[in-house]
Amino acid sequence: MTDCLFCNIVAGNIPCDTVYEDSEVLAFRDINPKADTHILVIPKQHIVNLADVSEQQWPLVGRVLQSINKVAQQESLEGFRVITNNGEKGGQEVFHMHWHVLAGKNLPGF
Ligand code: AMP
Ligand code: ZN
């Protein structure tokens, strides 16, 4: 989607600090980190959020979660918190599904 911020990051039109990438998933550092480590993990395919996942997209969601684990191992995270905000009332600001991976001291509450 041309007007989607994260689709533009996937397309390389907007730079990001890439942490992990494969053919289906991209992970990059959040521009406004809320913890010592704050990484966003997204499917390259545009999916609005969890509530919008179609039946055939669930395996992709599983691979996004698997990538979160790879990122945690790659970054040697001893423990981490995963959050995905769903919908405006769920605190979602960017409407391309993303999973926040947070680690370090003083993790924000939920
Ligand atoms: P959410 O509120 O769950 O939609 O989170 C959106 C996240 O995207 C926020 O934590 C922002 O700091 C982050 N963000 C916005 N623009 C960028 C960008 N250009 N690069 C990296 N992270 C971004
Ligand atoms: Zn998108």
mmCIF file with all atom_site columns, C-alpha atoms and ligand atoms in Angstrom:
data_model
loop_
_atom_site.group_PDB
_atom_site.id
_atom_site.type_symbol
_atom_site.label_atom_id
_atom_site.label_alt_id
_atom_site.label_comp_id
_atom_site.label_asym_id
_atom_site.label_entity_id
_atom_site.label_seq_id
_atom_site.pdbx_PDB_ins_code
_atom_site.Cartn_x
_atom_site.Cartn_y
_atom_site.Cartn_z
_atom_site.occupancy
_atom_site.B_iso_or_equiv
_atom_site.pdbx_formal_charge
_atom_site.auth_seq_id
_atom_site.auth_comp_id
_atom_site.auth_asym_id
_atom_site.auth_atom_id
_atom_site.pdbx_PDB_model_num
ATOM   1   C  CA  . MET A 1 1   ? 0.000  0.000   0.000  1.00 0.00 ? 1   MET A CA  1
ATOM   2   C  CA  . THR A 1 2   ? 1.603  3.232   -1.149 1.00 0.00 ? 2   THR A CA  1
ATOM   3   C  CA  . ASP A 1 3   ? 0.249  5.326   1.746  1.00 0.00 ? 3   ASP A CA  1
ATOM   4   C  CA  . CYS A 1 4   ? 1.353  2.858   4.439  1.00 0.00 ? 4   CYS A CA  1
ATOM   5   C  CA  . LEU A 1 5   ? 4.468  3.854   6.416  1.00 0.00 ? 5   LEU A CA  1
ATOM   6   C  CA  . PHE A 1 6   ? 5.633  0.290   7.020  1.00 0.00 ? 6   PHE A CA  1
ATOM   7   C  CA  . CYS A 1 7   ? 4.983  -0.784  3.404  1.00 0.00 ? 7   CYS A CA  1
ATOM   8   C  CA  . ASN A 1 8   ? 7.232  2.124   2.418  1.00 0.00 ? 8   ASN A CA  1
ATOM   9   C  CA  . ILE A 1 9   ? 9.903  0.877   4.836  1.00 0.00 ? 9   ILE A CA  1
ATOM   10  C  CA  . VAL A 1 10  ? 9.602  -2.635  3.312  1.00 0.00 ? 10  VAL A CA  1
ATOM   11  C  CA  . ALA A 1 11  ? 9.913  -1.094  -0.180 1.00 0.00 ? 11  ALA A CA  1
ATOM   12  C  CA  . GLY A 1 12  ? 13.061 0.793   0.864  1.00 0.00 ? 12  GLY A CA  1
ATOM   13  C  CA  . ASN A 1 13  ? 11.471 4.217   0.289  1.00 0.00 ? 13  ASN A CA  1
ATOM   14  C  CA  . ILE A 1 14  ? 11.925 5.120   3.973  1.00 0.00 ? 14  ILE A CA  1
ATOM   15  C  CA  . PRO A 1 15  ? 15.130 4.055   5.763  1.00 0.00 ? 15  PRO A CA  1
ATOM   16  C  CA  . CYS A 1 16  ? 15.129 1.865   8.848  1.00 0.00 ? 16  CYS A CA  1
ATOM   17  C  CA  . ASP A 1 17  ? 17.648 0.265   11.182 1.00 0.00 ? 17  ASP A CA  1
ATOM   18  C  CA  . THR A 1 18  ? 17.207 -3.361  10.101 1.00 0.00 ? 18  THR A CA  1
ATOM   19  C  CA  . VAL A 1 19  ? 17.812 -6.064  12.699 1.00 0.00 ? 19  VAL A CA  1
ATOM   20  C  CA  . TYR A 1 20  ? 16.538 -9.128  10.792 1.00 0.00 ? 20  TYR A CA  1
ATOM   21  C  CA  . GLU A 1 21  ? 15.117 -9.781  7.352  1.00 0.00 ? 21  GLU A CA  1
ATOM   22  C  CA  . ASP A 1 22  ? 13.940 -12.747 5.317  1.00 0.00 ? 22  ASP A CA  1
ATOM   23  C  CA  . SER A 1 23  ? 11.641 -13.095 2.317  1.00 0.00 ? 23  SER A CA  1
ATOM   24  C  CA  . GLU A 1 24  ? 8.482  -12.596 4.420  1.00 0.00 ? 24  GLU A CA  1
ATOM   25  C  CA  . VAL A 1 25  ? 9.489  -10.723 7.566  1.00 0.00 ? 25  VAL A CA  1
ATOM   26  C  CA  . LEU A 1 26  ? 11.344 -7.515  8.463  1.00 0.00 ? 26  LEU A CA  1
ATOM   27  C  CA  . ALA A 1 27  ? 12.517 -6.454  11.929 1.00 0.00 ? 27  ALA A CA  1
ATOM   28  C  CA  . PHE A 1 28  ? 13.844 -2.966  12.636 1.00 0.00 ? 28  PHE A CA  1
ATOM   29  C  CA  . ARG A 1 29  ? 14.492 -0.694  15.604 1.00 0.00 ? 29  ARG A CA  1
ATOM   30  C  CA  . ASP A 1 30  ? 11.631 1.521   16.752 1.00 0.00 ? 30  ASP A CA  1
ATOM   31  C  CA  . ILE A 1 31  ? 12.357 5.181   15.987 1.00 0.00 ? 31  ILE A CA  1
ATOM   32  C  CA  . ASN A 1 32  ? 11.100 6.204   19.453 1.00 0.00 ? 32  ASN A CA  1
ATOM   33  C  CA  . PRO A 1 33  ? 12.282 3.387   21.754 1.00 0.00 ? 33  PRO A CA  1
ATOM   34  C  CA  . LYS A 1 34  ? 10.317 2.835   24.948 1.00 0.00 ? 34  LYS A CA  1
ATOM   35  C  CA  . ALA A 1 35  ? 12.822 0.365   26.414 1.00 0.00 ? 35  ALA A CA  1
ATOM   36  C  CA  . ASP A 1 36  ? 16.583 -0.342  26.142 1.00 0.00 ? 36  ASP A CA  1
ATOM   37  C  CA  . THR A 1 37  ? 15.725 -2.681  23.272 1.00 0.00 ? 37  THR A CA  1
ATOM   38  C  CA  . HIS A 1 38  ? 12.631 -1.872  21.210 1.00 0.00 ? 38  HIS A CA  1
ATOM   39  C  CA  . ILE A 1 39  ? 12.327 -3.698  17.909 1.00 0.00 ? 39  ILE A CA  1
ATOM   40  C  CA  . LEU A 1 40  ? 9.327  -3.888  15.573 1.00 0.00 ? 40  LEU A CA  1
ATOM   41  C  CA  . VAL A 1 41  ? 8.713  -7.153  13.704 1.00 0.00 ? 41  VAL A CA  1
ATOM   42  C  CA  . ILE A 1 42  ? 6.372  -7.013  10.718 1.00 0.00 ? 42  ILE A CA  1
ATOM   43  C  CA  . PRO A 1 43  ? 5.186  -9.190  7.848  1.00 0.00 ? 43  PRO A CA  1
ATOM   44  C  CA  . LYS A 1 44  ? 6.336  -7.683  4.541  1.00 0.00 ? 44  LYS A CA  1
ATOM   45  C  CA  . GLN A 1 45  ? 2.825  -8.266  3.239  1.00 0.00 ? 45  GLN A CA  1
ATOM   46  C  CA  . HIS A 1 46  ? 0.362  -5.559  4.268  1.00 0.00 ? 46  HIS A CA  1
ATOM   47  C  CA  . ILE A 1 47  ? -1.929 -6.869  7.009  1.00 0.00 ? 47  ILE A CA  1
ATOM   48  C  CA  . VAL A 1 48  ? -3.773 -4.240  9.079  1.00 0.00 ? 48  VAL A CA  1
ATOM   49  C  CA  . ASN A 1 49  ? -3.652 -6.058  12.430 1.00 0.00 ? 49  ASN A CA  1
ATOM   50  C  CA  . LEU A 1 50  ? -4.437 -9.377  14.103 1.00 0.00 ? 50  LEU A CA  1
ATOM   51  C  CA  . ALA A 1 51  ? -8.180 -8.747  13.816 1.00 0.00 ? 51  ALA A CA  1
ATOM   52  C  CA  . ASP A 1 52  ? -7.767 -8.491  10.032 1.00 0.00 ? 52  ASP A CA  1
ATOM   53  C  CA  . VAL A 1 53  ? -5.796 -11.708 9.426  1.00 0.00 ? 53  VAL A CA  1
ATOM   54  C  CA  . SER A 1 54  ? -7.443 -13.892 6.779  1.00 0.00 ? 54  SER A CA  1
ATOM   55  C  CA  . GLU A 1 55  ? -7.623 -17.669 7.092  1.00 0.00 ? 55  GLU A CA  1
ATOM   56  C  CA  . GLN A 1 56  ? -4.746 -18.233 4.671  1.00 0.00 ? 56  GLN A CA  1
ATOM   57  C  CA  . GLN A 1 57  ? -2.546 -15.636 6.377  1.00 0.00 ? 57  GLN A CA  1
ATOM   58  C  CA  . TRP A 1 58  ? -2.368 -17.401 9.777  1.00 0.00 ? 58  TRP A CA  1
ATOM   59  C  CA  . PRO A 1 59  ? 0.702  -19.468 8.821  1.00 0.00 ? 59  PRO A CA  1
ATOM   60  C  CA  . LEU A 1 60  ? 2.467  -16.182 7.991  1.00 0.00 ? 60  LEU A CA  1
ATOM   61  C  CA  . VAL A 1 61  ? 1.580  -14.845 11.454 1.00 0.00 ? 61  VAL A CA  1
ATOM   62  C  CA  . GLY A 1 62  ? 3.222  -17.971 12.885 1.00 0.00 ? 62  GLY A CA  1
ATOM   63  C  CA  . ARG A 1 63  ? 6.361  -17.240 10.884 1.00 0.00 ? 63  ARG A CA  1
ATOM   64  C  CA  . VAL A 1 64  ? 6.371  -13.636 12.182 1.00 0.00 ? 64  VAL A CA  1
ATOM   65  C  CA  . LEU A 1 65  ? 6.278  -15.038 15.734 1.00 0.00 ? 65  LEU A CA  1
ATOM   66  C  CA  . GLN A 1 66  ? 9.069  -17.474 14.870 1.00 0.00 ? 66  GLN A CA  1
ATOM   67  C  CA  . SER A 1 67  ? 11.104 -14.501 13.607 1.00 0.00 ? 67  SER A CA  1
ATOM   68  C  CA  . ILE A 1 68  ? 10.552 -12.719 16.930 1.00 0.00 ? 68  ILE A CA  1
ATOM   69  C  CA  . ASN A 1 69  ? 12.263 -15.661 18.587 1.00 0.00 ? 69  ASN A CA  1
ATOM   70  C  CA  . LYS A 1 70  ? 15.136 -15.491 16.085 1.00 0.00 ? 70  LYS A CA  1
ATOM   71  C  CA  . VAL A 1 71  ? 15.517 -11.756 16.749 1.00 0.00 ? 71  VAL A CA  1
ATOM   72  C  CA  . ALA A 1 72  ? 15.584 -12.366 20.516 1.00 0.00 ? 72  ALA A CA  1
ATOM   73  C  CA  . GLN A 1 73  ? 18.305 -14.982 20.081 1.00 0.00 ? 73  GLN A CA  1
ATOM   74  C  CA  . GLN A 1 74  ? 20.278 -12.829 17.649 1.00 0.00 ? 74  GLN A CA  1
ATOM   75  C  CA  . GLU A 1 75  ? 20.132 -9.863  20.055 1.00 0.00 ? 75  GLU A CA  1
ATOM   76  C  CA  . SER A 1 76  ? 20.972 -12.147 23.032 1.00 0.00 ? 76  SER A CA  1
ATOM   77  C  CA  . LEU A 1 77  ? 17.879 -10.986 24.920 1.00 0.00 ? 77  LEU A CA  1
ATOM   78  C  CA  . GLU A 1 78  ? 17.651 -12.722 28.287 1.00 0.00 ? 78  GLU A CA  1
ATOM   79  C  CA  . GLY A 1 79  ? 13.933 -11.959 28.517 1.00 0.00 ? 79  GLY A CA  1
ATOM   80  C  CA  . PHE A 1 80  ? 11.558 -9.936  26.444 1.00 0.00 ? 80  PHE A CA  1
ATOM   81  C  CA  . ARG A 1 81  ? 7.977  -8.701  26.160 1.00 0.00 ? 81  ARG A CA  1
ATOM   82  C  CA  . VAL A 1 82  ? 5.900  -8.871  22.964 1.00 0.00 ? 82  VAL A CA  1
ATOM   83  C  CA  . ILE A 1 83  ? 3.006  -6.497  22.338 1.00 0.00 ? 83  ILE A CA  1
ATOM   84  C  CA  . THR A 1 84  ? 0.791  -5.986  19.314 1.00 0.00 ? 84  THR A CA  1
ATOM   85  C  CA  . ASN A 1 85  ? -1.717 -3.140  19.476 1.00 0.00 ? 85  ASN A CA  1
ATOM   86  C  CA  . ASN A 1 86  ? -4.989 -3.804  17.670 1.00 0.00 ? 86  ASN A CA  1
ATOM   87  C  CA  . GLY A 1 87  ? -7.136 -0.955  16.393 1.00 0.00 ? 87  GLY A CA  1
ATOM   88  C  CA  . GLU A 1 88  ? -7.256 2.689   17.366 1.00 0.00 ? 88  GLU A CA  1
ATOM   89  C  CA  . LYS A 1 89  ? -8.850 1.873   20.710 1.00 0.00 ? 89  LYS A CA  1
ATOM   90  C  CA  . GLY A 1 90  ? -6.101 -0.706  21.299 1.00 0.00 ? 90  GLY A CA  1
ATOM   91  C  CA  . GLY A 1 91  ? -3.429 1.969   20.893 1.00 0.00 ? 91  GLY A CA  1
ATOM   92  C  CA  . GLN A 1 92  ? -2.507 1.150   17.289 1.00 0.00 ? 92  GLN A CA  1
ATOM   93  C  CA  . GLU A 1 93  ? -1.081 4.138   15.390 1.00 0.00 ? 93  GLU A CA  1
ATOM   94  C  CA  . VAL A 1 94  ? 0.450  2.447   12.351 1.00 0.00 ? 94  VAL A CA  1
ATOM   95  C  CA  . PHE A 1 95  ? -2.096 0.235   10.592 1.00 0.00 ? 95  PHE A CA  1
ATOM   96  C  CA  . HIS A 1 96  ? 0.318  -2.386  9.279  1.00 0.00 ? 96  HIS A CA  1
ATOM   97  C  CA  . MET A 1 97  ? 0.529  -5.274  11.741 1.00 0.00 ? 97  MET A CA  1
ATOM   98  C  CA  . HIS A 1 98  ? 3.632  -5.069  13.900 1.00 0.00 ? 98  HIS A CA  1
ATOM   99  C  CA  . TRP A 1 99  ? 4.866  -6.750  17.035 1.00 0.00 ? 99  TRP A CA  1
ATOM   100 C  CA  . HIS A 1 100 ? 6.792  -4.687  19.561 1.00 0.00 ? 100 HIS A CA  1
ATOM   101 C  CA  . VAL A 1 101 ? 9.691  -6.618  21.095 1.00 0.00 ? 101 VAL A CA  1
ATOM   102 C  CA  . LEU A 1 102 ? 10.778 -4.895  24.297 1.00 0.00 ? 102 LEU A CA  1
ATOM   103 C  CA  . ALA A 1 103 ? 13.656 -5.808  26.571 1.00 0.00 ? 103 ALA A CA  1
ATOM   104 C  CA  . GLY A 1 104 ? 15.932 -4.323  29.186 1.00 0.00 ? 104 GLY A CA  1
ATOM   105 C  CA  . LYS A 1 105 ? 15.368 -2.489  32.430 1.00 0.00 ? 105 LYS A CA  1
ATOM   106 C  CA  . ASN A 1 106 ? 12.165 -0.592  33.203 1.00 0.00 ? 106 ASN A CA  1
ATOM   107 C  CA  . LEU A 1 107 ? 9.901  -2.263  30.665 1.00 0.00 ? 107 LEU A CA  1
ATOM   108 C  CA  . PRO A 1 108 ? 6.755  -0.204  30.150 1.00 0.00 ? 108 PRO A CA  1
ATOM   109 C  CA  . GLY A 1 109 ? 3.690  -1.657  31.848 1.00 0.00 ? 109 GLY A CA  1
ATOM   110 C  CA  . PHE A 1 110 ? 0.671  -3.055  30.102 1.00 0.00 ? 110 PHE A CA  1
HETATM 111 P  P1  . AMP B 2 .   ? 1.666  1.378   17.434 1.00 0.00 ? 1   AMP B P1  1
HETATM 112 O  O1  . AMP B 2 .   ? 1.253  2.489   18.373 1.00 0.00 ? 1   AMP B O1  1
HETATM 113 O  O2  . AMP B 2 .   ? 1.557  0.016   18.052 1.00 0.00 ? 1   AMP B O2  1
HETATM 114 O  O3  . AMP B 2 .   ? 0.982  1.476   16.088 1.00 0.00 ? 1   AMP B O3  1
HETATM 115 O  O4  . AMP B 2 .   ? 3.218  1.580   17.208 1.00 0.00 ? 1   AMP B O4  1
HETATM 116 C  C1  . AMP B 2 .   ? 3.785  2.263   16.140 1.00 0.00 ? 1   AMP B C1  1
HETATM 117 C  C2  . AMP B 2 .   ? 5.265  2.347   16.427 1.00 0.00 ? 1   AMP B C2  1
HETATM 118 O  O5  . AMP B 2 .   ? 5.936  2.695   15.241 1.00 0.00 ? 1   AMP B O5  1
HETATM 119 C  C3  . AMP B 2 .   ? 5.632  3.394   17.500 1.00 0.00 ? 1   AMP B C3  1
HETATM 120 O  O6  . AMP B 2 .   ? 6.307  2.760   18.575 1.00 0.00 ? 1   AMP B O6  1
HETATM 121 C  C4  . AMP B 2 .   ? 6.536  4.364   16.733 1.00 0.00 ? 1   AMP B C4  1
HETATM 122 O  O7  . AMP B 2 .   ? 7.589  4.865   17.531 1.00 0.00 ? 1   AMP B O7  1
HETATM 123 C  C5  . AMP B 2 .   ? 7.046  3.484   15.588 1.00 0.00 ? 1   AMP B C5  1
HETATM 124 N  N1  . AMP B 2 .   ? 7.467  4.204   14.386 1.00 0.00 ? 1   AMP B N1  1
HETATM 125 C  C6  . AMP B 2 .   ? 6.808  5.195   13.751 1.00 0.00 ? 1   AMP B C6  1
HETATM 126 N  N2  . AMP B 2 .   ? 7.491  5.585   12.650 1.00 0.00 ? 1   AMP B N2  1
HETATM 127 C  C7  . AMP B 2 .   ? 8.610  4.813   12.594 1.00 0.00 ? 1   AMP B C7  1
HETATM 128 C  C8  . AMP B 2 .   ? 9.733  4.728   11.712 1.00 0.00 ? 1   AMP B C8  1
HETATM 129 N  N3  . AMP B 2 .   ? 9.846  5.521   10.627 1.00 0.00 ? 1   AMP B N3  1
HETATM 130 N  N4  . AMP B 2 .   ? 10.711 3.834   11.978 1.00 0.00 ? 1   AMP B N4  1
HETATM 131 C  C9  . AMP B 2 .   ? 10.628 3.044   13.062 1.00 0.00 ? 1   AMP B C9  1
HETATM 132 N  N5  . AMP B 2 .   ? 9.604  3.049   13.942 1.00 0.00 ? 1   AMP B N5  1
HETATM 133 C  C10 . AMP B 2 .   ? 8.614  3.929   13.715 1.00 0.00 ? 1   AMP B C10 1
HETATM 134 ZN ZN  . ZN  B 3 .   ? 1.553  -1.688  4.972  1.00 0.00 ? 2   ZN  B ZN  1
#
